[in-house]
XYZ file of C-alpha atoms in Angstrom:
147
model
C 16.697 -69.036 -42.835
C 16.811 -66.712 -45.740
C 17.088 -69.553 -48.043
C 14.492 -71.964 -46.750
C 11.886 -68.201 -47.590
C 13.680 -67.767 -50.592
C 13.412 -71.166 -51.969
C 10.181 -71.922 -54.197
C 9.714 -75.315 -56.375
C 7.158 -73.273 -57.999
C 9.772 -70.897 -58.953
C 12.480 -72.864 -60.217
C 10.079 -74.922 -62.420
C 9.242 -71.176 -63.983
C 12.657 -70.239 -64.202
C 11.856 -67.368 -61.635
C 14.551 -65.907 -59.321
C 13.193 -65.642 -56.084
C 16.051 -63.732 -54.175
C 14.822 -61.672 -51.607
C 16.051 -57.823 -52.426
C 18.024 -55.998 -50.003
C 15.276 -53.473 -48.994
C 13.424 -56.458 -47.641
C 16.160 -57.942 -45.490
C 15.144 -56.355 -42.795
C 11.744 -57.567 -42.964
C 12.737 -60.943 -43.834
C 14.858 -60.674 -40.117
C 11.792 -59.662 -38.614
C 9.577 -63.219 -40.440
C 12.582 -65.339 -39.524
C 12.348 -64.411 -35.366
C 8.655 -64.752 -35.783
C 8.739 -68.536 -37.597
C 11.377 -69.363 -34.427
C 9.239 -68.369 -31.905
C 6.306 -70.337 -33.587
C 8.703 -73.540 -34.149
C 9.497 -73.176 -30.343
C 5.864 -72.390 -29.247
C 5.118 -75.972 -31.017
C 8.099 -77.896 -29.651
C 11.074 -77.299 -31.765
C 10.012 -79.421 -34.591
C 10.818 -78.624 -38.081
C 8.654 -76.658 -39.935
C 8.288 -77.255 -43.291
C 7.149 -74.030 -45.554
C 5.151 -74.054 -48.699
C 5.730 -70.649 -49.077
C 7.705 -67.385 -47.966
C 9.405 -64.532 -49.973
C 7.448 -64.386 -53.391
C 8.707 -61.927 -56.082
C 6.293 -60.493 -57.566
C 6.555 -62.552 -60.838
C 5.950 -65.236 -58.871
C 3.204 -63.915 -56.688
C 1.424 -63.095 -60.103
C 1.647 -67.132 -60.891
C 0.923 -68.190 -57.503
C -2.957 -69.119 -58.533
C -5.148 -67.506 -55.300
C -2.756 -64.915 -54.641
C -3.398 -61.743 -53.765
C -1.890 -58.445 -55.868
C -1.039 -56.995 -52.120
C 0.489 -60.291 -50.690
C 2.234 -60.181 -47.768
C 4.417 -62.524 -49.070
C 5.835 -60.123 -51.376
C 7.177 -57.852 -48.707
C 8.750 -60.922 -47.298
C 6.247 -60.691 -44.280
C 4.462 -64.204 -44.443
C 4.986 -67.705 -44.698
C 2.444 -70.702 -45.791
C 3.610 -73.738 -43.517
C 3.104 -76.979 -41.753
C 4.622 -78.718 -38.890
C 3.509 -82.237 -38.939
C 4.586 -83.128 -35.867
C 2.955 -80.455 -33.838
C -0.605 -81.368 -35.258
C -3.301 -80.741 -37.748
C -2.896 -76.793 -39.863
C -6.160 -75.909 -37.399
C -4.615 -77.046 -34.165
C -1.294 -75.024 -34.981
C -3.563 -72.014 -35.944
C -5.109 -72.182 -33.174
C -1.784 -72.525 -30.870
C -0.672 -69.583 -32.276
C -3.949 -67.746 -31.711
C -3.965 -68.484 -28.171
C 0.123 -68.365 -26.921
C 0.320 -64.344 -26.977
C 3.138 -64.215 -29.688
C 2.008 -61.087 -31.660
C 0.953 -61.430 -34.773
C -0.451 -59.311 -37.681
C -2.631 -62.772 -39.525
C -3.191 -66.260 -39.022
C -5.012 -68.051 -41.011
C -6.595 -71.254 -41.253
C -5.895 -72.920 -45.217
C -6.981 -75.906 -45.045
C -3.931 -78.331 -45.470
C -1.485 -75.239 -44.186
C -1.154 -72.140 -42.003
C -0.687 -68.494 -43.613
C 1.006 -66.534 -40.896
C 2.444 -63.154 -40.318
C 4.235 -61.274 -37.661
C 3.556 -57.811 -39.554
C 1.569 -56.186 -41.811
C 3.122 -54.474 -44.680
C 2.351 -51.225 -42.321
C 3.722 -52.262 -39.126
C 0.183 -52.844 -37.332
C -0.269 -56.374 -35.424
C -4.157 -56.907 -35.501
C -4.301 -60.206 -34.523
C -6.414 -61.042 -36.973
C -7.524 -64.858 -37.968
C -9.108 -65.973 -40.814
C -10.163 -69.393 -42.254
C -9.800 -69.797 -46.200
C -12.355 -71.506 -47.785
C -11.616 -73.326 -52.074
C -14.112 -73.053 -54.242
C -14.269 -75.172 -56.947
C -14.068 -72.109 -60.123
C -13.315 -69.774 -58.281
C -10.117 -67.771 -58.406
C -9.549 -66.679 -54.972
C -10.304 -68.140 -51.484
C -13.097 -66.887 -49.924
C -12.459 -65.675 -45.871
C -14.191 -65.531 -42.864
C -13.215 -64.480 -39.665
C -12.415 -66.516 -36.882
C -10.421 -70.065 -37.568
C -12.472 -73.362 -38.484
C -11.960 -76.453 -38.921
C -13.745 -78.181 -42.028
């Protein structure tokens, strides 16, 4: 739902609003479909997300993001789904079921995903994330892996 993407502990504990402006709603539409067809895709579980709509106030304290976030056009989510499986194993279902998708990648204890990118193109593109201790942003690699 719009909520669930909207909703950020991160950003209440800043005092950030997080609402989702009306020249994303569309987009937000078009993330919503895409998250249903994954949930279905892993057998209707609940997915829980880490992370959808970021403002950018809250994309600039999000520590690893990215200036050009997806998540700021309200065209990615950060999730899990416990009861489908491991973050690699759903990246991986995803890869492989023919939904479109613009990105999935691999993040360790989460999936990044996106059904668009903020241009309209659907690469099918997958990535694995890698932490580095000091270091301020993942580092990527193409392909998913499972570490």
């Amino acid at each position: 739902t719009v909520e669930e993407l909207e909703h950020s502990d991160r950003a209440i504990r800043l005092g950030i609003g997080n609402k989702i402006p009306p020249e994303l709603m569309a987009n937000a539409g078009i993330l919503c479909a895409f998250l249903e067809k994954v949930r279905t895709l892993l057998g209707n579980f609940p997915l829980i997300l880490n992370s959808g709509y970021r403002c950018p106030a809250l994309n600039a304290d999000t520590p690893g993001s990215s200036d050009t976030s997806a998540h700021t056009w309200c065209l990615a989510a950060d999730f899990i789904l416990p009861s489908s499986g491991a973050p690699y194993e759903i990246a991986c279902a995803i890869r492989d079921s023919g939904i479109p998708f613009d990105q999935v990648i691999h993040e360790g204890t989460w999936v990044h995903a996106s059904p668009i990118s903020q241009q309209g193109q659907v690469r099918q593109q997958t990535l694995t994330a890698r932490f580095l201790r000091g270091a301020g942003h993942p580092e990527y690699s193409l392909g998913l892996t499972n570490y």
